[in-house]
Short mmCIF file of C-alpha atoms in Angstrom, two decimals:
data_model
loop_
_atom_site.label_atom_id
_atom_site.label_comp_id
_atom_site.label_asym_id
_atom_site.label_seq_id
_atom_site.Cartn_x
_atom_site.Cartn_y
_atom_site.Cartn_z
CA UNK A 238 -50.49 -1.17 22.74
CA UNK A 239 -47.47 -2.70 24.85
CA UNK A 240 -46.51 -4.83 21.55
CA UNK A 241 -46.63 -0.92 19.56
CA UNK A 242 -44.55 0.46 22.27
CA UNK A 243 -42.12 -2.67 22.26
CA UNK A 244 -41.72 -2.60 17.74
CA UNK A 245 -41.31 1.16 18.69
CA UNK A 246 -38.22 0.72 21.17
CA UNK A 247 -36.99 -1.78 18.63
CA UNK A 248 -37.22 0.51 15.77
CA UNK A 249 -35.36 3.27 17.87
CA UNK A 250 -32.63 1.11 18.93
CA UNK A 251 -32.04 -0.16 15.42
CA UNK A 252 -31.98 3.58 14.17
CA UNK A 253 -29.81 4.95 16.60
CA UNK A 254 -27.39 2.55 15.83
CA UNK A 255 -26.78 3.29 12.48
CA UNK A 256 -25.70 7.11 13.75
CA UNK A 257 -23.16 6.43 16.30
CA UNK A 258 -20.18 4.20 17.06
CA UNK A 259 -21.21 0.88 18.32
CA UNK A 260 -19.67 -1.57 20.17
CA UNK A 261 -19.32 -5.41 20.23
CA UNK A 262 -17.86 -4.71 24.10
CA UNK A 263 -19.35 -3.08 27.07
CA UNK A 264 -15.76 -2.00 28.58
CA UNK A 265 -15.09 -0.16 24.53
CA UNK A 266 -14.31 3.51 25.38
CA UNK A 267 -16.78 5.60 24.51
CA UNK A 268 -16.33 8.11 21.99
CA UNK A 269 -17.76 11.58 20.76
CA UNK A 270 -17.61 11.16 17.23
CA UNK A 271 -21.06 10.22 15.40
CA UNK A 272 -21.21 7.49 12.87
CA UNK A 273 -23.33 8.63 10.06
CA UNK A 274 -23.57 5.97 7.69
CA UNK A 275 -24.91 7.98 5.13
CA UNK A 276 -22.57 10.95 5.32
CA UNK A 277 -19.41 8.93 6.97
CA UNK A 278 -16.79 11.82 7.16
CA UNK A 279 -15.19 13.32 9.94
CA UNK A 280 -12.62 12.78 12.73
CA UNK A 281 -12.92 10.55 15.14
CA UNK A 282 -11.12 12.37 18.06
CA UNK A 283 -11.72 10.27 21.22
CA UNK A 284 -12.62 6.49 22.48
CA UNK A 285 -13.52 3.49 20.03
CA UNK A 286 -15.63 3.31 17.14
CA UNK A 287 -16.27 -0.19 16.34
CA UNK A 288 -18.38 -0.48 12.42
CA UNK A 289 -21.35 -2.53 12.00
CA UNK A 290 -20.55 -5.26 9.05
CA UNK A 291 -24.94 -5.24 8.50
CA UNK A 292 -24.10 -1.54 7.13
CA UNK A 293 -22.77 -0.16 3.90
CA UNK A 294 -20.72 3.29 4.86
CA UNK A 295 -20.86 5.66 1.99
CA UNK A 296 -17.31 7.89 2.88
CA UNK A 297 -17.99 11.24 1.57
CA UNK A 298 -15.34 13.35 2.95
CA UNK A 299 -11.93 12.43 4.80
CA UNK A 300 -12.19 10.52 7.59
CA UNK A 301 -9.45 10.84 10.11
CA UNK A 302 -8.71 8.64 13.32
CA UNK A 303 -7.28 11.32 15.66
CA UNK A 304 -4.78 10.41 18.24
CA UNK A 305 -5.87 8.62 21.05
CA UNK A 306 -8.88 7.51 19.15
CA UNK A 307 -9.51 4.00 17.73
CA UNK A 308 -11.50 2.38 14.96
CA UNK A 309 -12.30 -1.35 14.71
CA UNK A 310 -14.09 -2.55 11.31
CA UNK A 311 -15.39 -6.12 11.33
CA UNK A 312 -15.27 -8.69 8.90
CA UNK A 313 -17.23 -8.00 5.67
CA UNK A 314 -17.56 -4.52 6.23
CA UNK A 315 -18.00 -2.13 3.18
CA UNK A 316 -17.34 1.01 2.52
CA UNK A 317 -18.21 3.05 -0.48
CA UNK A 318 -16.45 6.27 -1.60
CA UNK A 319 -18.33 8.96 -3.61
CA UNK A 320 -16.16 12.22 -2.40
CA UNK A 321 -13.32 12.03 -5.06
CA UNK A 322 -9.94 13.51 -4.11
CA UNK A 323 -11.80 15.04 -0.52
CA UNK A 324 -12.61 10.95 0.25
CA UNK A 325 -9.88 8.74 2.23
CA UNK A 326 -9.03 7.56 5.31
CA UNK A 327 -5.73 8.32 7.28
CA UNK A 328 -4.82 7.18 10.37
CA UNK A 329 -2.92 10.05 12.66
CA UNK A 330 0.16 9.76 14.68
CA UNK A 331 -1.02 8.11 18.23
CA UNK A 332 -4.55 6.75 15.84
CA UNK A 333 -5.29 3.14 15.46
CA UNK A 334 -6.92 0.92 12.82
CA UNK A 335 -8.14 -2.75 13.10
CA UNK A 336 -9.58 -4.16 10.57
CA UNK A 337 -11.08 -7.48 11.26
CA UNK A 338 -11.57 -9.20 8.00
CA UNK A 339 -10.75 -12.93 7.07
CA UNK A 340 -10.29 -14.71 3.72
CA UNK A 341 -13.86 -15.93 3.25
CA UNK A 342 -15.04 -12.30 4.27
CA UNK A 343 -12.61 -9.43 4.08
CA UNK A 344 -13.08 -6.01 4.40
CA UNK A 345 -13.93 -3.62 1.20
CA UNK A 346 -12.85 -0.03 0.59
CA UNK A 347 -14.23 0.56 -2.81
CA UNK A 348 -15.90 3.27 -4.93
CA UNK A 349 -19.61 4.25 -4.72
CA UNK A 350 -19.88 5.44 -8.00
CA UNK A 351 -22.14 3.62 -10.57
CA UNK A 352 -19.38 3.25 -13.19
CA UNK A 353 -16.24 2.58 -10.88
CA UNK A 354 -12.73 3.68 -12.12
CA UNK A 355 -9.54 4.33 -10.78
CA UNK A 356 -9.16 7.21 -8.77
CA UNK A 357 -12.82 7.56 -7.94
CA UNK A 358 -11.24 8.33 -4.56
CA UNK A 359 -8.18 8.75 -2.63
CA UNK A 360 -7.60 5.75 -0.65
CA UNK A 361 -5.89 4.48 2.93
CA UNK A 362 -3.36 7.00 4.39
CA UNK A 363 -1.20 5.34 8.03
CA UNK A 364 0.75 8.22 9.71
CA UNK A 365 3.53 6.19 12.18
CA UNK A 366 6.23 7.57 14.66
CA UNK A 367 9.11 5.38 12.98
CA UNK A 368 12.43 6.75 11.67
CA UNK A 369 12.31 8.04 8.31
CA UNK A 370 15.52 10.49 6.57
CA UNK A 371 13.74 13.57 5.06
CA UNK A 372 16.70 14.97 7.41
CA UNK A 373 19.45 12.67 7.51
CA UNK A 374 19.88 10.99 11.02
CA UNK A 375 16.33 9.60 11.69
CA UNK A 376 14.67 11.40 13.83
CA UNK A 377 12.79 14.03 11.72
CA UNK A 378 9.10 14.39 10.96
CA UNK A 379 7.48 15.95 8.05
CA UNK A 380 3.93 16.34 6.32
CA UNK A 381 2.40 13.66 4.41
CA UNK A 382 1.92 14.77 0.80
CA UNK A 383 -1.37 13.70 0.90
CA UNK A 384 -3.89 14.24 3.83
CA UNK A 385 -1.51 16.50 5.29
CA UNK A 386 -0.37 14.72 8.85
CA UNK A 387 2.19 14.67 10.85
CA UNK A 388 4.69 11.11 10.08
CA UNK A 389 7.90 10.08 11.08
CA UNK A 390 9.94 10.28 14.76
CA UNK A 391 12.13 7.74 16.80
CA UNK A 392 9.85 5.27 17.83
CA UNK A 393 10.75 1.93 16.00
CA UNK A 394 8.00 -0.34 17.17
CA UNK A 395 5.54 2.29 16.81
CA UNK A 396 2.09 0.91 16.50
CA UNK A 397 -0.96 1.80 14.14
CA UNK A 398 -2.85 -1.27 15.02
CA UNK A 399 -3.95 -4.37 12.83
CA UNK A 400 -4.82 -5.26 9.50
CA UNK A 401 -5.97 -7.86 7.57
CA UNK A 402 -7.74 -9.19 4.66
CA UNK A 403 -8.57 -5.94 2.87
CA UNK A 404 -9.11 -4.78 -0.28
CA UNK A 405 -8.41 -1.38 -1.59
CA UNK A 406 -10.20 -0.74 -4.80
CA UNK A 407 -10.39 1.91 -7.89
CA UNK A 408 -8.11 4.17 -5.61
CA UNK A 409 -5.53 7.37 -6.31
CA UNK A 410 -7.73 10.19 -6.75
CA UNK A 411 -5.72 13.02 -7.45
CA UNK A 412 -4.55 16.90 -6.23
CA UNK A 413 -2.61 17.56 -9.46
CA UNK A 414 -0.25 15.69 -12.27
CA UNK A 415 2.30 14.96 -9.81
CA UNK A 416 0.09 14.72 -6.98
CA UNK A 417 -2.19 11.51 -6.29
CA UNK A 418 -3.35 9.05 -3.55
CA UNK A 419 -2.35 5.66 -3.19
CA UNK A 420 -3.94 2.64 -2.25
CA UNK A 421 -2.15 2.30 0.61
CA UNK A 422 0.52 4.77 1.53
CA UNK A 423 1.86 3.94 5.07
CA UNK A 424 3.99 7.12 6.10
CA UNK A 425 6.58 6.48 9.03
CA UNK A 426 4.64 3.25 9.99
CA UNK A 427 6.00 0.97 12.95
CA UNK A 428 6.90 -2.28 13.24
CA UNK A 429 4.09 -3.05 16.15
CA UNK A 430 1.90 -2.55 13.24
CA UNK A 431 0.49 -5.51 11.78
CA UNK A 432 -0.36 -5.11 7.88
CA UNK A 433 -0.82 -8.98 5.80
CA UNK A 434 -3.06 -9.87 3.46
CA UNK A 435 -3.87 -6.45 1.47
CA UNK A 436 -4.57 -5.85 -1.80
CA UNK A 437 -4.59 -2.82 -3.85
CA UNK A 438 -6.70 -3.50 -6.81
CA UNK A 439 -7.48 -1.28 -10.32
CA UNK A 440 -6.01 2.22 -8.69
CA UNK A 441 -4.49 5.10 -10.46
CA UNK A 442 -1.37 5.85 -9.19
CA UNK A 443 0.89 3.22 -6.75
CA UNK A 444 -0.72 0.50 -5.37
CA UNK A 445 1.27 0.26 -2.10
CA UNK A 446 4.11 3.05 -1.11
CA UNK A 447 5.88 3.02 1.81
CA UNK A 448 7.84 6.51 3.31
CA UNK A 449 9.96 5.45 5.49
CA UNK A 450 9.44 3.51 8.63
CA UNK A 451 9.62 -0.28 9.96
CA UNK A 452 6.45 -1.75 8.65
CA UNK A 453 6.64 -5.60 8.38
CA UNK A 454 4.40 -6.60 6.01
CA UNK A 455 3.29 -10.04 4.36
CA UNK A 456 0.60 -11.42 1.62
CA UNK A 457 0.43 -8.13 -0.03
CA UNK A 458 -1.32 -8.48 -3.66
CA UNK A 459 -1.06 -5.29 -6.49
CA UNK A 460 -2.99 -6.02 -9.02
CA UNK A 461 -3.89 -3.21 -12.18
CA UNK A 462 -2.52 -0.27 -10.51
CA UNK A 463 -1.69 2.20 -13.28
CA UNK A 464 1.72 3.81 -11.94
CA UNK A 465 4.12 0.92 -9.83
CA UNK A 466 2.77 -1.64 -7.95
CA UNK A 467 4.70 -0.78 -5.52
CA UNK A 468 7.13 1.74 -4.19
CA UNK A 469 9.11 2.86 -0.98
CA UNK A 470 11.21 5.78 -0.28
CA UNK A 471 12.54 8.04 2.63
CA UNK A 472 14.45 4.82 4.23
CA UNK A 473 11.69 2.15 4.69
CA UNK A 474 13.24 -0.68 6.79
CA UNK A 475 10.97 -3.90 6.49
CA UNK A 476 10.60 -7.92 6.75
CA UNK A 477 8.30 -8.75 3.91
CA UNK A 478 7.27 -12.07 2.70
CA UNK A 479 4.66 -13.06 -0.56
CA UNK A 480 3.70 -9.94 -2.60
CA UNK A 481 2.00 -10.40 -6.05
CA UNK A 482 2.41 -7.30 -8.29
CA UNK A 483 0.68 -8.00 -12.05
CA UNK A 484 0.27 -4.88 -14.65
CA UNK A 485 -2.97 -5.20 -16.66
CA UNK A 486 -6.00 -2.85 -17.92
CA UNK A 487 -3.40 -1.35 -20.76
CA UNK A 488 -1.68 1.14 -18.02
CA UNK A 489 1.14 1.05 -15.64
CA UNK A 490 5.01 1.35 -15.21
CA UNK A 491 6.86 -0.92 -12.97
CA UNK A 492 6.56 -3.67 -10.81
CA UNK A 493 8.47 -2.33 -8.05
CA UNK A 494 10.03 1.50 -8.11
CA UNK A 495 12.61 1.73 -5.40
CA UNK A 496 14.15 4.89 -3.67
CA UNK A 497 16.43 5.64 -0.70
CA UNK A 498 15.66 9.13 -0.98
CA UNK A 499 15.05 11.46 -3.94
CA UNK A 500 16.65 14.44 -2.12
CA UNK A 501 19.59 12.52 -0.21
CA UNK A 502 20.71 9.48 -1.88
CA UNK A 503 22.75 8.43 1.10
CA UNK A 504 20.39 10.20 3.76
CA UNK A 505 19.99 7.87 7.08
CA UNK A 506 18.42 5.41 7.98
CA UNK A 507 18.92 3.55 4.67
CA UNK A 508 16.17 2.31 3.07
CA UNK A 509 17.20 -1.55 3.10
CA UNK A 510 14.14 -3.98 2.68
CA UNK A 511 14.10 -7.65 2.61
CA UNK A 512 11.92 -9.20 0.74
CA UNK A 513 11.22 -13.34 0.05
CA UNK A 514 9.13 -15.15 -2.11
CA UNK A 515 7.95 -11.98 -4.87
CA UNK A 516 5.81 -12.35 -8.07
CA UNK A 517 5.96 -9.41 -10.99
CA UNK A 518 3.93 -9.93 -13.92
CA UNK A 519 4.74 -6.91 -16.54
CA UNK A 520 2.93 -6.52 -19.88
CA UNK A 521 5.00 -8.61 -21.87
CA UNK A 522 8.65 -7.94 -23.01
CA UNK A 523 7.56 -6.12 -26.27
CA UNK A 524 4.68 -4.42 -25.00
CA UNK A 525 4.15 -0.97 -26.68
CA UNK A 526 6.30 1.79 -24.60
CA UNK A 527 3.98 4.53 -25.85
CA UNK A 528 2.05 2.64 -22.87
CA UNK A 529 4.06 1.12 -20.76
CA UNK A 530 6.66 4.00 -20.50
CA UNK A 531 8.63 1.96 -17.72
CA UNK A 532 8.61 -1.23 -18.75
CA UNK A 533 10.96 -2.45 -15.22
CA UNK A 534 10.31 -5.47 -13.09
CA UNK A 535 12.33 -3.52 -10.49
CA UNK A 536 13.89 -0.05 -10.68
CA UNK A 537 16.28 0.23 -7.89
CA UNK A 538 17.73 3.77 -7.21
CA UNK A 539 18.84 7.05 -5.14
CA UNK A 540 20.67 4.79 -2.71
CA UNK A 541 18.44 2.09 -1.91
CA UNK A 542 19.41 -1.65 -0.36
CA UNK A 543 17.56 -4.36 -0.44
CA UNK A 544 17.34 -8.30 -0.12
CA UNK A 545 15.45 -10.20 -2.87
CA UNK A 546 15.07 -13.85 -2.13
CA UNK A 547 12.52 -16.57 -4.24
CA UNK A 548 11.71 -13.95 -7.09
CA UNK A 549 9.72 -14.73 -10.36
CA UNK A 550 9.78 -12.18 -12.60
CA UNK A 551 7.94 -11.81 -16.53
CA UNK A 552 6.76 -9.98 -18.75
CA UNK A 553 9.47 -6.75 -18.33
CA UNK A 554 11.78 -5.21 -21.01
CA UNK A 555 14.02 -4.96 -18.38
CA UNK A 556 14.30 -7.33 -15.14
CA UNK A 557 16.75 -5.61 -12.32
CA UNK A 558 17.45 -1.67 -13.31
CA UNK A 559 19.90 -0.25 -10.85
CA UNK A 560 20.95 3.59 -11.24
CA UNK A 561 23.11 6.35 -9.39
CA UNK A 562 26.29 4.99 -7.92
CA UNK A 563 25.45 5.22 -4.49
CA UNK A 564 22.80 2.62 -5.53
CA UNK A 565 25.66 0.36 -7.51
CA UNK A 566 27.52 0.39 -4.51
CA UNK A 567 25.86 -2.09 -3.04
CA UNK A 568 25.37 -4.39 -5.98
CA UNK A 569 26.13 -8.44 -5.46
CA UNK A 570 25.94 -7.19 -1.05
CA UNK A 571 23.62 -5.18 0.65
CA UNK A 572 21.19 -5.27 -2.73
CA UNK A 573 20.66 -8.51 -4.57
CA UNK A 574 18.31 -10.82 -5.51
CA UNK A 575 19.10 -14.50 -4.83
CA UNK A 576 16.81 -17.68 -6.56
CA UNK A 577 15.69 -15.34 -9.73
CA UNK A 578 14.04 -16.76 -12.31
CA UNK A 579 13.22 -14.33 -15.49
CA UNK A 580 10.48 -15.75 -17.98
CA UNK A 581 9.89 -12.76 -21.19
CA UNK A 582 12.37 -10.26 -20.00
CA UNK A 583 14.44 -8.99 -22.76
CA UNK A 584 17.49 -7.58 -20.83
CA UNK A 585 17.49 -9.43 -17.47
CA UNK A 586 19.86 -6.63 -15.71
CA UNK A 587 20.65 -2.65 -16.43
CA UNK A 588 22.60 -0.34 -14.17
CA UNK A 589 23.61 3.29 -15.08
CA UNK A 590 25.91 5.35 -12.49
CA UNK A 591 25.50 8.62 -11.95
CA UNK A 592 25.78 11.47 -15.10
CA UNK A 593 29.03 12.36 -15.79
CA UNK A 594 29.50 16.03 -17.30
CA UNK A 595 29.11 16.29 -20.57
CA UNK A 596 26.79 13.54 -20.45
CA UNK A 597 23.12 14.16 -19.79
CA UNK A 598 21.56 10.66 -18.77
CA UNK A 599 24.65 8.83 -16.99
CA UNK A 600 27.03 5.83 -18.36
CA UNK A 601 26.66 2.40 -18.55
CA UNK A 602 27.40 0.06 -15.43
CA UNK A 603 27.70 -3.81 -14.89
CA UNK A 604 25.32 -4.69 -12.44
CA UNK A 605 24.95 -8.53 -13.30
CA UNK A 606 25.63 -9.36 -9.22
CA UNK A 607 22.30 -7.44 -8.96
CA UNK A 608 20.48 -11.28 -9.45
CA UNK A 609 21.44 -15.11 -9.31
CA UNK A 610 19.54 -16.28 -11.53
CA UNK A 611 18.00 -20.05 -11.78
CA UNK A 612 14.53 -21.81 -13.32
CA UNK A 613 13.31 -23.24 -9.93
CA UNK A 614 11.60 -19.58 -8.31
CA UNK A 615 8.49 -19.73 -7.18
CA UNK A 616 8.37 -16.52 -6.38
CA UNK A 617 4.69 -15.72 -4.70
CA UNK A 618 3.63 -19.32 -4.76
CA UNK A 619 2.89 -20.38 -8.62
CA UNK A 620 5.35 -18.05 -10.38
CA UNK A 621 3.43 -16.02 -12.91
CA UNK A 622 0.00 -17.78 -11.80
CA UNK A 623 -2.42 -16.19 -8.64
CA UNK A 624 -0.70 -18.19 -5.13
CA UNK A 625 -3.33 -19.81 -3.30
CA UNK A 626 -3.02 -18.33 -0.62
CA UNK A 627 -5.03 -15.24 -2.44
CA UNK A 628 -8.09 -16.89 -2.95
CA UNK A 629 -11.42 -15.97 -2.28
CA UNK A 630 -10.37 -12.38 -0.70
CA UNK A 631 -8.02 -10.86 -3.49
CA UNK A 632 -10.32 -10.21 -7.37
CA UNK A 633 -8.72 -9.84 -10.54
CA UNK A 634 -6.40 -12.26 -10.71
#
C-alpha cells in the first residue's frame, strides 16, 4: 500500500505539472495563468511562467505575455501551432520573453499540422516602448497591425527580455491580401532587448520586420520566406551584425525592403540602421519575374538611411534600388554600402526620384555612391554559402 500511495503522489505531481507554470526557481513569482499544454492559449497576466523542455505545447489560440508578466522557455522547447491566423505569440508593452535555447538545442516555434506550410500560423509579435514616427517627433504610440497592442513611446533602452537560438517556422498566417503575420515582427522594441541568433524559416509573408524602435540585433538567418526577408519601417534605429537572407521554394521578392515611413518620408526619428557583415542570395539574375515580381537585393526607400558594411550580394536583377528623393538624399553619406561584392546581379545599382507630373512612375537617378564595390566581401561569413556560425540550430540552408 505505502509504495501505491507513493507511484500515486508521483503520478499527481507529474500531472499537475503539465497544467500550470513551473519553475526551475523557488524565489520565481508565482503566477495565475494555467499552462495547458494541450490547449496552450491565453494571457499570461501576472508572475513567471517558466516551460518545461520534456513537453511539446500545441498553441491553439494567441498567447499573450501581459505586462508585468514573464515567460522563460528553456532550451529545446517546442511548440506546435494548429490555430491558423488566431495562433501567435506577442509580447505586450511592460511583457517579457526569454528564451533559453543554445546552438546544439534551440528553441522551436513551428506548425502542428501534418503537412506543414507557410502560414500555418501567425508567428512571434514583441510590442516595445522605443521611439517610433507614425507622428513625427518620436514619442507616439499606435496599434500593431497584427495582434492589436499597444507599441511605441520614449523609452530607448526599453526592454522585452532575451532571445536566443530560435527558430520560427512555416509562419505568416494571414487576416487578408494585405494583411499577414511575420515571423518575427518586433514593434517599437528597445535596445535592452537582446534578440541574436533567430531564424525565420519557410514563412509566407516577411521573415523579420522591424517598426520602429532600437532593437540591436545579431546572427539573424531568413531563409524561404515568400515576401522580403527582411524589412523595417516607422524609423527603426539598430546595430546589427551577420544576417543571412536566401530566396528559395519558387516564391519571394527581396532580400531586404527598406522604409523610413510610408506615410512621412522624412517623419522623425529616421530610420537609419547599420548593418555589417550581410549575405542575400536572390533567385538568380534571370529568374522568371512572373515569380519573383521584385527581383531586389535591397530596395531602399520613403526616406530611409542606412550603413551597409561587408555585403555579399547574388542572385538579384537588381543589387542597390534607391527611390523617392528624400531617400537619394542621402546617397554616398548617411546610406551606403561599403566592401560590396555583387556575384549574378544584372544592374548592380538603380535609383528613381520622386514622380514628376506628367510622369506616372518617377525619373531616372544616379545612385552609383549607393555601393563601393570590391571581390573580397564576405558578407555573412562564406559569401553566398551557409556561415558557420549557423550550424546545427538554423535548417534549410
Amino acid at each position: 500500500m505505502k509504495n501505491s500511495i507513493v507511484k500515486l503522489f508521483g503520478l499527481l505531481a507529474v500531472t499537475a505539472s503539465l497544467f500550470t507554470g513551473c519553475s526551475t526557481s523557488d524565489n520565481a513569482p508565482s503566477s495565475t495563468f494555467i499552462v495547458n499544454p494541450a490547449d496552450f492559449k491565453g494571457t499570461i497576466a501576472d508572475g513567471e511562467i517558466i516551460l518545461d523542455d520534456n513537453i511539446v505545447y500545441n498553441l491553439t489560440g494567441a498567447l499573450i505575455v501581459g505586462n508585468g508578466a514573464s515567460l522563460t522557455i528553456p532550451a529545446g522547447t517546442v511548440i506546435e501551432a494548429t490555430g491558423g491566423t488566431g495562433a501567435y505569440i506577442a509580447v505586450a508593452q511592460g511583457g517579457k520573453i526569454f528564451v533559453n535555447g543554445t546552438a546544439s538545442n534551440p528553441v522551436v516555434f513551428t506548425s502542428g499540422n501534418a503537412t506543414q506550410a507557410p502560414g500555418d500560423w501567425g508567428g512571434l509579435v514583441i510590442c516595445g516602448k522605443a521611439p517610433i514616427n507614425t507622428v513625427s517627433g518620436g514619442t507616439s504610440t499606435a496599434q500593431s497591425e497584427v495582434a492589436d497592442l499597444t507599441y511605441g513611446g520614449t523609452i530607448s533602452n526599453d526592454n522585452s527580455g532575451s532571445i536566443r537560438y530560435l527558430r520560427l517556422e512555416y509562419t505568416g498566417a494571414n487576416f487578408s491580401s494585405v494583411k499577414e503575420f511575420n515571423g518575427a515582427s518586433l514593434f517599437g522594441v528597445g535596445s535592452g532587448t537582446t534578440f541574436e541568433y533567430v531564424q525565420c524559416y519557410h514563412g509566407s509573408d516577411d521573415g523579420f520586420e522591424f517598426f520602429g524602435g532600437t532593437v540591436n540585433t545579431s546572427n539573424l538567418v531568413s531563409f524561404g520566406n515568400e515576401d522580403d526577408q527582411f524589412d523595417w519601417t516607422e524609423g527603426w534605429n539598430g546595430t546589427n551584425t551577420n544576417w543571412y537572407g536566401k530566396i528559395s521554394f519558387g516564391k519571394g521578392n527581396r532580400g531586404i525592403e527598406a522604409d523610413n515611413y510610408e506615410f512621412g518620408f522624412a517623419n522623425t526619428p529616421i530610420a537609419n540602421p547599420t548593418i555589417t557583415n550581410l549575405t542575400l542570395v536572390g533567385p538568380g539574375s534571370t529568374a522568371s519575374s512572373a515569380i519573383y515580381t521584385e527581383n531586389q537585393g535591397l530596395k531602399l526607400r520613403r526616406g530611409t538611411k542606412g550603413i551597409f558594411t561587408n555585403v555579399y550580394l547574388s542572385g538579384f536583377a537588381t543589387g542597390f534600388d534607391v527611390e523617392h528623393d528624400e531617400t537619394i538624399a542621402g546617397v554616398g553619406t548617411a546610406l551606403k554600402g561599403t566592401n560590396v561584392t555583387f556575384n549574378d546581379i544584372t544592374n548592380k545599382t538603380k535609383g528613381k526620384a520622386t514622380a514628376v507630373p506628367p510622369a506616372t512612375s518617377g525619373v531616372s537617378a544616379d545612385v552609383t555612391a549607393v555601393a563601393a564595390e570590391t571581390t573580397t566581401a564576405t558578407g555573412a561569413g562564406n559569401g553566398v554559402t551557409a556561415p558557420t556560425w549557423a550550424a546545427n540550430w538554423a535548417i534549410g540552408l
